[in-house]
Amino acid sequence: MWAIISNNCWGAGLYQELDIKYNTPTVGLWFQADDYISLLQNFRSTISKPLQFIENSRFGTKTHPVGLLGENIEVQFLHYSSQEEATRKWTSRTARLPVNDDDLYIKICDRDGLEQRHLDAFARLSFKHKVGFFKRGRFNILDYPWAVEVDSACPTVDDGVALWHQIRREGLFDASSWVTSQRSTESSEAPQC
């Protein structure tokens, strides 16, 4: 089994399209770019840390639960009504993560404070399967074979749900093939569409 690790709600679209149970905790939430890169750089040790909740996010006032992994990685539980719901779903979905990193499909996009330094850090990560979605022309993506440019009227791509629908509607990236066809290959690049 595979799992999507995403900086926002984008991965939920694939699980819903394939009608399978979420086996990742990274649905219904989002991370600021610094926090997401920190999570990915030490993924296994960080994801296994107990989830705590804080009243005040360092990113301002929030109307949703905000979790904390370790000392400084905030998890913004945007689509959760309570800390109890967030804890329950985070715990059960984290337990379903595959144990092999080659079964993780890592997605990033240029929202929530992402800068060139985050893009470079993401490129250095050793995960086998990566994809990134970026507003067309925002970055020089020639050095990133897993990067996909997306048209947007905003400074970044849309939120995770809207981005999922745009990518599907415009045929920019075939996520279903990404998680099924690459299972038997050694390529670290997203398929070209």
Short mmCIF file of C-alpha atoms in Angstrom, two decimals:
data_model
loop_
_atom_site.label_atom_id
_atom_site.label_comp_id
_atom_site.label_asym_id
_atom_site.label_seq_id
_atom_site.Cartn_x
_atom_site.Cartn_y
_atom_site.Cartn_z
CA MET A 1 0.00 0.00 0.00
CA TRP A 2 1.10 3.56 -0.70
CA ALA A 3 0.43 6.86 1.07
CA ILE A 4 0.31 10.48 -0.07
CA ILE A 5 2.15 12.93 2.16
CA SER A 6 0.99 16.43 1.26
CA ASN A 7 1.42 19.94 2.62
CA ASN A 8 -2.35 20.46 2.37
CA CYS A 9 -5.65 18.75 1.47
CA TRP A 10 -4.58 17.87 -2.10
CA GLY A 11 -4.01 14.17 -1.40
CA ALA A 12 -7.59 13.61 -0.23
CA GLY A 13 -8.75 13.98 -3.83
CA LEU A 14 -6.79 10.93 -4.95
CA TYR A 15 -8.03 8.77 -2.07
CA GLN A 16 -11.60 9.81 -2.86
CA GLU A 17 -11.17 9.21 -6.59
CA LEU A 18 -9.83 5.70 -5.96
CA ASP A 19 -12.40 5.09 -3.19
CA ILE A 20 -9.86 3.92 -0.63
CA LYS A 21 -9.41 4.63 3.06
CA TYR A 22 -7.04 7.44 4.02
CA ASN A 23 -3.77 5.84 5.07
CA THR A 24 -2.07 9.15 5.68
CA PRO A 25 -2.58 11.74 8.38
CA THR A 26 -2.02 14.62 5.94
CA VAL A 27 -5.62 15.18 4.83
CA GLY A 28 -7.91 17.90 6.11
CA LEU A 29 -4.98 20.02 7.22
CA TRP A 30 -2.07 22.13 6.03
CA PHE A 31 1.48 23.08 7.01
CA GLN A 32 3.44 26.28 6.61
CA ALA A 33 6.42 25.68 4.28
CA ASP A 34 9.07 25.75 7.04
CA ASP A 35 7.13 23.22 9.10
CA TYR A 36 6.44 20.92 6.17
CA ILE A 37 10.09 20.80 5.12
CA SER A 38 11.10 20.12 8.75
CA LEU A 39 8.57 17.28 8.90
CA LEU A 40 9.89 15.73 5.68
CA GLN A 41 13.56 16.09 6.62
CA ASN A 42 13.04 13.83 9.65
CA PHE A 43 9.81 12.22 8.60
CA ARG A 44 9.79 8.91 10.48
CA SER A 45 10.99 10.31 13.80
CA THR A 46 8.77 13.40 13.62
CA ILE A 47 5.58 11.66 12.52
CA SER A 48 5.89 9.26 15.45
CA LYS A 49 6.04 12.07 18.04
CA PRO A 50 2.97 12.60 20.19
CA LEU A 51 0.61 15.25 18.89
CA GLN A 52 0.01 18.12 21.28
CA PHE A 53 -2.28 21.10 20.84
CA ILE A 54 -1.54 24.76 21.31
CA GLU A 55 -3.83 27.72 21.80
CA ASN A 56 -1.79 30.26 19.84
CA SER A 57 -0.21 29.55 16.49
CA ARG A 58 2.93 31.47 15.63
CA PHE A 59 1.17 32.21 12.33
CA GLY A 60 -1.67 34.19 13.91
CA THR A 61 -5.15 33.58 15.26
CA LYS A 62 -6.83 30.41 14.04
CA THR A 63 -10.41 29.18 14.22
CA HIS A 64 -9.37 25.54 13.88
CA PRO A 65 -7.30 23.20 16.09
CA VAL A 66 -3.52 23.64 15.82
CA GLY A 67 -1.35 20.67 16.68
CA LEU A 68 2.33 20.58 17.47
CA LEU A 69 4.76 17.79 16.58
CA GLY A 70 7.97 17.98 18.54
CA GLU A 71 8.87 21.47 19.63
CA ASN A 72 8.09 23.50 16.55
CA ILE A 73 6.15 21.79 13.73
CA GLU A 74 2.63 23.18 13.64
CA VAL A 75 -0.16 21.17 12.04
CA GLN A 76 -3.10 23.33 10.99
CA PHE A 77 -6.19 21.09 11.30
CA LEU A 78 -8.33 23.25 9.03
CA HIS A 79 -11.16 20.77 8.44
CA TYR A 80 -11.49 19.45 11.99
CA SER A 81 -14.05 20.68 14.50
CA SER A 82 -12.16 19.72 17.66
CA GLN A 83 -8.85 18.62 19.09
CA GLU A 84 -10.42 15.24 19.88
CA GLU A 85 -11.45 14.65 16.28
CA ALA A 86 -8.03 15.77 15.02
CA THR A 87 -6.25 13.49 17.50
CA ARG A 88 -8.43 10.48 16.69
CA LYS A 89 -7.98 10.79 12.93
CA TRP A 90 -4.28 11.71 13.10
CA THR A 91 -3.56 8.69 15.30
CA SER A 92 -5.52 6.14 13.25
CA ARG A 93 -4.22 7.40 9.91
CA THR A 94 -0.61 7.61 11.08
CA ALA A 95 -0.88 3.98 12.19
CA ARG A 96 -1.84 3.03 8.61
CA LEU A 97 1.24 4.61 7.02
CA PRO A 98 3.37 2.14 5.06
CA VAL A 99 6.64 1.30 6.80
CA ASN A 100 8.75 1.61 3.64
CA ASP A 101 9.63 5.14 2.47
CA ASP A 102 9.49 3.90 -1.14
CA ASP A 103 5.72 3.63 -0.64
CA LEU A 104 5.42 7.31 0.26
CA TYR A 105 4.39 9.79 -2.45
CA ILE A 106 5.42 13.26 -1.41
CA LYS A 107 3.63 16.35 -2.73
CA ILE A 108 4.37 20.04 -2.23
CA CYS A 109 3.02 23.26 -3.72
CA ASP A 110 3.98 26.91 -3.59
CA ARG A 111 1.48 28.04 -0.95
CA ASP A 112 1.85 28.92 2.71
CA GLY A 113 5.17 30.71 2.64
CA LEU A 114 7.05 28.52 0.17
CA GLU A 115 10.18 30.22 -1.15
CA GLN A 116 13.10 29.12 -3.33
CA ARG A 117 14.96 27.77 -0.28
CA HIS A 118 12.05 25.41 0.46
CA LEU A 119 11.99 24.25 -3.14
CA ASP A 120 15.73 23.53 -2.98
CA ALA A 121 15.33 21.68 0.34
CA PHE A 122 12.48 19.61 -1.13
CA ALA A 123 14.69 18.74 -4.11
CA ARG A 124 17.39 17.42 -1.75
CA LEU A 125 15.02 15.06 0.06
CA SER A 126 15.76 11.42 -0.70
CA PHE A 127 12.17 10.30 -1.19
CA LYS A 128 11.76 8.25 -4.35
CA HIS A 129 8.41 9.72 -5.41
CA LYS A 130 7.94 13.49 -5.39
CA VAL A 131 5.78 16.00 -7.17
CA GLY A 132 5.43 19.76 -6.80
CA PHE A 133 2.88 22.20 -8.20
CA PHE A 134 3.92 25.80 -8.78
CA LYS A 135 2.38 28.86 -10.34
CA ARG A 136 3.60 29.10 -13.92
CA GLY A 137 6.71 31.29 -14.10
CA ARG A 138 7.12 31.71 -10.33
CA PHE A 139 10.24 29.53 -10.18
CA ASN A 140 12.72 28.23 -12.72
CA ILE A 141 11.70 24.58 -12.55
CA LEU A 142 14.12 23.21 -15.17
CA ASP A 143 16.25 21.61 -12.45
CA TYR A 144 13.24 19.90 -10.87
CA PRO A 145 11.94 17.09 -13.11
CA TRP A 146 9.10 16.42 -10.66
CA ALA A 147 7.74 20.00 -10.86
CA VAL A 148 4.50 20.85 -12.63
CA GLU A 149 3.57 24.42 -13.56
CA VAL A 150 -0.03 25.50 -13.05
CA ASP A 151 -1.81 28.61 -14.30
CA SER A 152 -3.15 30.79 -11.51
CA ALA A 153 -4.50 34.33 -11.23
CA CYS A 154 -3.17 34.44 -7.67
CA PRO A 155 0.46 34.74 -6.49
CA THR A 156 0.48 30.95 -5.84
CA VAL A 157 -1.51 27.91 -6.89
CA ASP A 158 -4.96 27.45 -5.34
CA ASP A 159 -5.68 25.68 -2.06
CA GLY A 160 -5.32 21.89 -2.00
CA VAL A 161 -8.91 21.00 -2.91
CA ALA A 162 -9.14 23.54 -5.73
CA LEU A 163 -5.67 22.55 -6.96
CA TRP A 164 -6.71 18.89 -7.11
CA HIS A 165 -9.75 19.75 -9.22
CA GLN A 166 -7.76 22.04 -11.52
CA ILE A 167 -5.09 19.42 -12.14
CA ARG A 168 -7.71 16.79 -12.91
CA ARG A 169 -9.82 19.13 -15.09
CA GLU A 170 -6.83 20.38 -17.11
CA GLY A 171 -5.04 17.02 -17.31
CA LEU A 172 -1.85 18.47 -15.84
CA PHE A 173 -0.87 15.43 -13.79
CA ASP A 174 -2.17 11.87 -13.54
CA ALA A 175 -1.96 11.14 -9.83
CA SER A 176 -3.55 7.69 -10.20
CA SER A 177 -0.78 6.59 -12.57
CA TRP A 178 1.81 8.21 -10.31
CA VAL A 179 0.94 5.95 -7.39
CA THR A 180 0.31 2.81 -9.43
CA SER A 181 2.72 2.79 -12.38
CA GLN A 182 5.79 3.87 -10.44
CA ARG A 183 5.43 1.08 -7.91
CA SER A 184 7.58 -1.10 -10.14
CA THR A 185 10.05 1.47 -11.46
CA GLU A 186 13.10 3.20 -10.07
CA SER A 187 12.22 6.65 -11.43
CA SER A 188 12.05 9.50 -8.92
CA GLU A 189 10.26 11.79 -11.33
CA ALA A 190 6.59 12.44 -11.63
CA PRO A 191 5.23 11.12 -14.93
CA GLN A 192 5.08 13.66 -17.70
CA CYS A 193 1.54 14.39 -18.78
#
